[in-house]
Short mmCIF file of C-alpha atoms and ligand atoms in Angstrom, two decimals:
data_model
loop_
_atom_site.label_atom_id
_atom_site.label_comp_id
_atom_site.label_asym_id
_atom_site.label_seq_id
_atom_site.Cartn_x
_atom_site.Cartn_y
_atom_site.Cartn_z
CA UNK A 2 1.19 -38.56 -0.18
CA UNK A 3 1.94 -35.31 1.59
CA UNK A 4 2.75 -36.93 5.28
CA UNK A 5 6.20 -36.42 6.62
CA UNK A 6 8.66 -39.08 7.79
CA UNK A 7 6.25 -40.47 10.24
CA UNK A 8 3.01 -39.76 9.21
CA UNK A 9 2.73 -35.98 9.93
CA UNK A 10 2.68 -33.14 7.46
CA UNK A 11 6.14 -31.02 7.03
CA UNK A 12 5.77 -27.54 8.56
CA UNK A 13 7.61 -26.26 5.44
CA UNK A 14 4.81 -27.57 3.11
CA UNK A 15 2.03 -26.31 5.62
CA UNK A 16 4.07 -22.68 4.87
CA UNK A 17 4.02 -22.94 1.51
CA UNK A 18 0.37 -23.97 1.19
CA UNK A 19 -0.38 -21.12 3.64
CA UNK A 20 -3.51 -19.25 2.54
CA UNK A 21 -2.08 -15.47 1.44
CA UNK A 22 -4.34 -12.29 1.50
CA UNK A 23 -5.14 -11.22 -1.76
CA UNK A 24 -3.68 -7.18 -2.32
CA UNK A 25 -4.12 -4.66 -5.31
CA UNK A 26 -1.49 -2.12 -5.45
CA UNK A 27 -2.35 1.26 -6.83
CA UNK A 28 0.05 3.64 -8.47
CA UNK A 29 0.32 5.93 -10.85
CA UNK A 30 4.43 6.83 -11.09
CA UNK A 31 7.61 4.91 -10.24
CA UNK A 32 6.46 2.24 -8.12
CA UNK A 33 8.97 2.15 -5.87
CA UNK A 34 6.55 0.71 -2.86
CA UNK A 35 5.23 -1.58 -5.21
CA UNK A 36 8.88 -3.30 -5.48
CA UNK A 37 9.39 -3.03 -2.01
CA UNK A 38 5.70 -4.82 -1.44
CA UNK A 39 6.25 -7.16 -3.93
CA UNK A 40 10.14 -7.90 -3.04
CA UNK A 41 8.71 -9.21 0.85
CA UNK A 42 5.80 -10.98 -0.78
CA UNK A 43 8.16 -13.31 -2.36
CA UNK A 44 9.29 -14.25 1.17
CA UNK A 45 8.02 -17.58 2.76
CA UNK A 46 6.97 -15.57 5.91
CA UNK A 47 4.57 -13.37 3.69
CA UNK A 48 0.81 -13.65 4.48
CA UNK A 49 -0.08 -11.61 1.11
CA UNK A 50 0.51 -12.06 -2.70
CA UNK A 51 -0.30 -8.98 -5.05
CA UNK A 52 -2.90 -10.27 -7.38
CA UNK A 53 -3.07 -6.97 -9.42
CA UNK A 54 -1.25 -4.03 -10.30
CA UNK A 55 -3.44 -0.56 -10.45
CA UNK A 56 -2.72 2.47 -13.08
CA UNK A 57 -4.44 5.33 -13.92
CA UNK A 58 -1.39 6.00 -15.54
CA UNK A 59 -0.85 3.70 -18.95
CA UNK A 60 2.91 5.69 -18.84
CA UNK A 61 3.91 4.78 -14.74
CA UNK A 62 6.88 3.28 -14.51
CA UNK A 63 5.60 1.16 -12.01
CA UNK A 64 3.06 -0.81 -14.82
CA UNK A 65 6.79 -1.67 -16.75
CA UNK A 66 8.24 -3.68 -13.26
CA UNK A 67 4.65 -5.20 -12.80
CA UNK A 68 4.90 -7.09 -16.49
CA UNK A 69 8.21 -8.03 -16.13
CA UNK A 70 7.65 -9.35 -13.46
CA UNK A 71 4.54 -11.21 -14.30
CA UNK A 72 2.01 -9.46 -12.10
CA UNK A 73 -1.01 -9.06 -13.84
CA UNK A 74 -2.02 -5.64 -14.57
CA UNK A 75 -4.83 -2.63 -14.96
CA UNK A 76 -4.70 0.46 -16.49
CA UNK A 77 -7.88 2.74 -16.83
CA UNK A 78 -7.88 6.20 -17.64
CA UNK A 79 -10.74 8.49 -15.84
CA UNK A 80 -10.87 10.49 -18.32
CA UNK A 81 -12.00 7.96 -20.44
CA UNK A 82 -14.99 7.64 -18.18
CA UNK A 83 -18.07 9.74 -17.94
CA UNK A 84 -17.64 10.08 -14.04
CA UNK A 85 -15.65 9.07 -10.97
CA UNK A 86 -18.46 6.79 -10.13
CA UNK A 87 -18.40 4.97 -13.88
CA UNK A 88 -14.40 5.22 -13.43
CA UNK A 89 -14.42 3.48 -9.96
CA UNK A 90 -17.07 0.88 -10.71
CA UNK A 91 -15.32 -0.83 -13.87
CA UNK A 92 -12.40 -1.06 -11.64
CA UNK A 93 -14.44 -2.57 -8.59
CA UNK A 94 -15.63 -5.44 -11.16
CA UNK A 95 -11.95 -6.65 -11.17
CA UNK A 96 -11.33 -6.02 -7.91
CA UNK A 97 -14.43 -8.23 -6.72
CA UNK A 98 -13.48 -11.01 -9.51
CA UNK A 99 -10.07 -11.54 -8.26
CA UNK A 100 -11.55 -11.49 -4.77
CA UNK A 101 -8.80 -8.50 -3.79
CA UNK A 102 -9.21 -8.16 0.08
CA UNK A 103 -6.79 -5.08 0.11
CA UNK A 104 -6.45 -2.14 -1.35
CA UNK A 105 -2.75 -0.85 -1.12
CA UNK A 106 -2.61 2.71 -2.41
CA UNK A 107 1.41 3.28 -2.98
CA UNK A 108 2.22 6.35 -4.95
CA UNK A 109 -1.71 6.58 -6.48
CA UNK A 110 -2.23 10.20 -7.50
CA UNK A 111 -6.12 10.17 -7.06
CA UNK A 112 -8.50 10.64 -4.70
CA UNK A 113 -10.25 7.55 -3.83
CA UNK A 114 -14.36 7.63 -4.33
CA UNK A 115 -17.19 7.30 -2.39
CA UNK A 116 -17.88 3.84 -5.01
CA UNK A 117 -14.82 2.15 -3.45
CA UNK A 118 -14.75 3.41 0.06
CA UNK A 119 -18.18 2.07 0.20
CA UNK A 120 -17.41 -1.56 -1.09
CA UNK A 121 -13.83 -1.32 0.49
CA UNK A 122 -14.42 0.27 3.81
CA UNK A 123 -11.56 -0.33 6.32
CA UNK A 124 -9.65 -1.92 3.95
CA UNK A 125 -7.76 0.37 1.86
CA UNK A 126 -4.73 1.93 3.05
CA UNK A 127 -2.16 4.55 1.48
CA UNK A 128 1.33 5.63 2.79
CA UNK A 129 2.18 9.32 2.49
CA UNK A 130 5.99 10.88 2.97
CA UNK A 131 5.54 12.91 6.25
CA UNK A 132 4.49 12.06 10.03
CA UNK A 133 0.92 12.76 9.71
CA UNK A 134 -1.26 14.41 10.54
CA UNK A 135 1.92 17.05 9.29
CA UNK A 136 2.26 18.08 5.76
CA UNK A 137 -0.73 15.98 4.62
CA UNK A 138 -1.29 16.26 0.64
CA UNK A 139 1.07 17.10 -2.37
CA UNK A 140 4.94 17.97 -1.73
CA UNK A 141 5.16 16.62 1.48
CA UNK A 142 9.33 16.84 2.30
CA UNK A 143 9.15 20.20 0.82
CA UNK A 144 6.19 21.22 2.94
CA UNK A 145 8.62 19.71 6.01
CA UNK A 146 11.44 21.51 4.80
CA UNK A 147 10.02 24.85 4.23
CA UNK A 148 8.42 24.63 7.57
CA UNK A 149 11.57 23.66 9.21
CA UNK A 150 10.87 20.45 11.14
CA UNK A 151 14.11 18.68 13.04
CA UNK A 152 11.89 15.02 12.07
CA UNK A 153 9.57 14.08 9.50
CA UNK A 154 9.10 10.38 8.17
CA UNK A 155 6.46 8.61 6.98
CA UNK A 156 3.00 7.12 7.89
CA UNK A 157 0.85 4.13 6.71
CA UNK A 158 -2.89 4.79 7.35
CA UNK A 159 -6.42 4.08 6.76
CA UNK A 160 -7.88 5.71 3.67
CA UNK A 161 -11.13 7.69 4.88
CA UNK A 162 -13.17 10.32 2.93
CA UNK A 163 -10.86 13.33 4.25
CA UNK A 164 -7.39 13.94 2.70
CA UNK A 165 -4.33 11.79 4.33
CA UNK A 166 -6.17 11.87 7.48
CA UNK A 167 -7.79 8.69 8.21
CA UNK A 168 -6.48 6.25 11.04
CA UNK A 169 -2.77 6.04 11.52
CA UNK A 170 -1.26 2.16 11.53
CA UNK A 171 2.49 2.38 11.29
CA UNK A 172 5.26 5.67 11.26
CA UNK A 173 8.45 5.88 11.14
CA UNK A 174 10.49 8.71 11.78
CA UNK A 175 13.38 10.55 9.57
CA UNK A 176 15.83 13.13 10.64
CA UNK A 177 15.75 16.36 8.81
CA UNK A 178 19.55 17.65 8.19
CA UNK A 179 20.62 21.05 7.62
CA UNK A 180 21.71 20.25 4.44
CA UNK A 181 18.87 18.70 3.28
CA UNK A 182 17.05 19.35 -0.12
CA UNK A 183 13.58 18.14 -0.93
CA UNK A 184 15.72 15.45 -2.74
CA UNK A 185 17.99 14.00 -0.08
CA UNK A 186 15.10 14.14 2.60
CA UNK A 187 12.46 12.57 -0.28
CA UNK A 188 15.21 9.58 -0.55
CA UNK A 189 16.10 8.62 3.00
CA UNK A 190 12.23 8.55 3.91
CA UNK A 191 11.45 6.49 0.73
CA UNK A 192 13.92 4.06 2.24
CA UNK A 193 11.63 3.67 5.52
CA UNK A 194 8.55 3.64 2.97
CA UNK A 195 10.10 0.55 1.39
CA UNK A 196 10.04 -0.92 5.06
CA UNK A 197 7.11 0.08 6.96
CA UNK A 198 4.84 -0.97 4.26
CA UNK A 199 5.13 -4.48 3.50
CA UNK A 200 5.34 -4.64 7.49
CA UNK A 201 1.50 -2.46 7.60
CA UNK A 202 0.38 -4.83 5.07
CA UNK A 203 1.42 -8.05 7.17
CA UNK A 204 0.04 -7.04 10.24
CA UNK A 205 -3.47 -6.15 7.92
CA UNK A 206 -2.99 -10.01 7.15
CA UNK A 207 -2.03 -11.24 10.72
CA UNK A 208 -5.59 -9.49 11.59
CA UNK A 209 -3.41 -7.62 14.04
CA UNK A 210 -5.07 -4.27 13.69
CA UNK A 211 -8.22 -3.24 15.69
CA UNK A 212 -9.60 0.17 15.74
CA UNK A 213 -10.92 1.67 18.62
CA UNK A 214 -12.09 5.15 17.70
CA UNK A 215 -9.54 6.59 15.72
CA UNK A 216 -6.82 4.71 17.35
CA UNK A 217 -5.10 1.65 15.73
CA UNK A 218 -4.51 -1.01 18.12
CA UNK A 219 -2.14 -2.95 17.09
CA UNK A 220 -2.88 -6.83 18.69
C1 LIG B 6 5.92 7.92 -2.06
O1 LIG B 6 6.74 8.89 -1.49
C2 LIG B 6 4.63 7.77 -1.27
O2 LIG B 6 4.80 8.03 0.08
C3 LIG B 6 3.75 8.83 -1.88
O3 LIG B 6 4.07 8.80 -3.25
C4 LIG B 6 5.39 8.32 -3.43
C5 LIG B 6 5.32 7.16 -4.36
O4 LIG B 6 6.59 6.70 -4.74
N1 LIG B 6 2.36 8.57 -1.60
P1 LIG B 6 6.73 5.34 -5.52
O5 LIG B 6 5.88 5.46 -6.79
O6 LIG B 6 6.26 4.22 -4.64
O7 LIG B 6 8.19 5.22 -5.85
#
């Protein structure tokens, strides 16, 4: 069983049986990017499947989509642990057991430890609301806005030790308008979020991305 017409095997089933990279998604809030990730996943041409859903949050928004929608999920609570390093290392157990290959941070209020940067070097990656290496950290479209920018966006990078500033894989670019509030501006860049991410993670899977220095090359 399993040959085609004439003896060779269907492209379509050689799709479907397609090995998929194995992501976590991290949040702590609405989950927007984790919809958007999870939406393209469910397309043929996706090389990834999201094998958990990460809270430190047991009240984000985002945990509510993952059950309905069947994704299995995590919640821990660091301040149920005696340290970051205690914190981290119950949640690298699952991470290891379900053979995750990708850590997706999307929306992930924390900063990420030296317990999984050492066991996930290279292979966590976070998007942030502005066009880094601008407005890194919290209230990035109001940082923009206050500043008074004409263009802001948003980036997909590497997650290093320092603060929204390791190497830079995808960005798009937003207008700002005079009329903007931290609202509008905060909306029409989550809309390119929703895109450039599932296409960062793909090209993660497609083992597109080399990095030469800081530079991303993308293959
Ligand atoms: C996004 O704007 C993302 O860039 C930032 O946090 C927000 C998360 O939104 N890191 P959501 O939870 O994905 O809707």
């Amino acid at each position: 069983m399993g040959s085609g017409l004439w003896g060779f095997k269907s492209p379509l089933r050689h799709f479907k049986t397609m090995k998929k990279g194995k992501i976590a998604v991290f949040i702590s809030g609405r989950g927007s990017n984790l919809q958007a990730i999870h939406k393209y996943s469910k397309n043929d041409n996706a090389n990834y499947r999201i094998v958990l859903v990460f809270s430190d949050n047991p009240q984000a928004a985002g945990l509510t989509y993952a059950v309905k929608n069947g994704l299995p999920t995590l919640c821990l609570q660091p301040e149920q642990f005696n340290s970051r390093k205690e914190y981290e290392s119950e949640l690298l157990n699952t991470l290891l057991r379900l053979q995750v290959e990708l850590i997706c941070l999307a929306g992930y209020m924390r900063v990420v430890g030296k317990t999984l940067l050492e066991n996930y070097g290279g292979r966590i990656i976070n998007i942030h609301p502005s066009l880094l290496p601008s407005f890194p950290g919290l209230h990035a479209q109001k940082q923009a806005l206050e500043y008074g920018v004409r263009i802001s966006g948003c980036t997909v990078h590497f997650v290093d030790r320092t603060l929204d500033g390791g190497p830079i894989i995808l960005q798009q670019a937003v207008s700002v308008l005079p009329a903007d509030s931290e609202e509008s501006l905060a909306r029409r860049i989550l809309k390119q979020e929703h895109r450039l991410y599932p296409r960062a993670i793909q090209l993660f899977f497609e083992n597109r991305l080399k990095l030469n220095g800081r530079r991303v090359e993308i293959e």
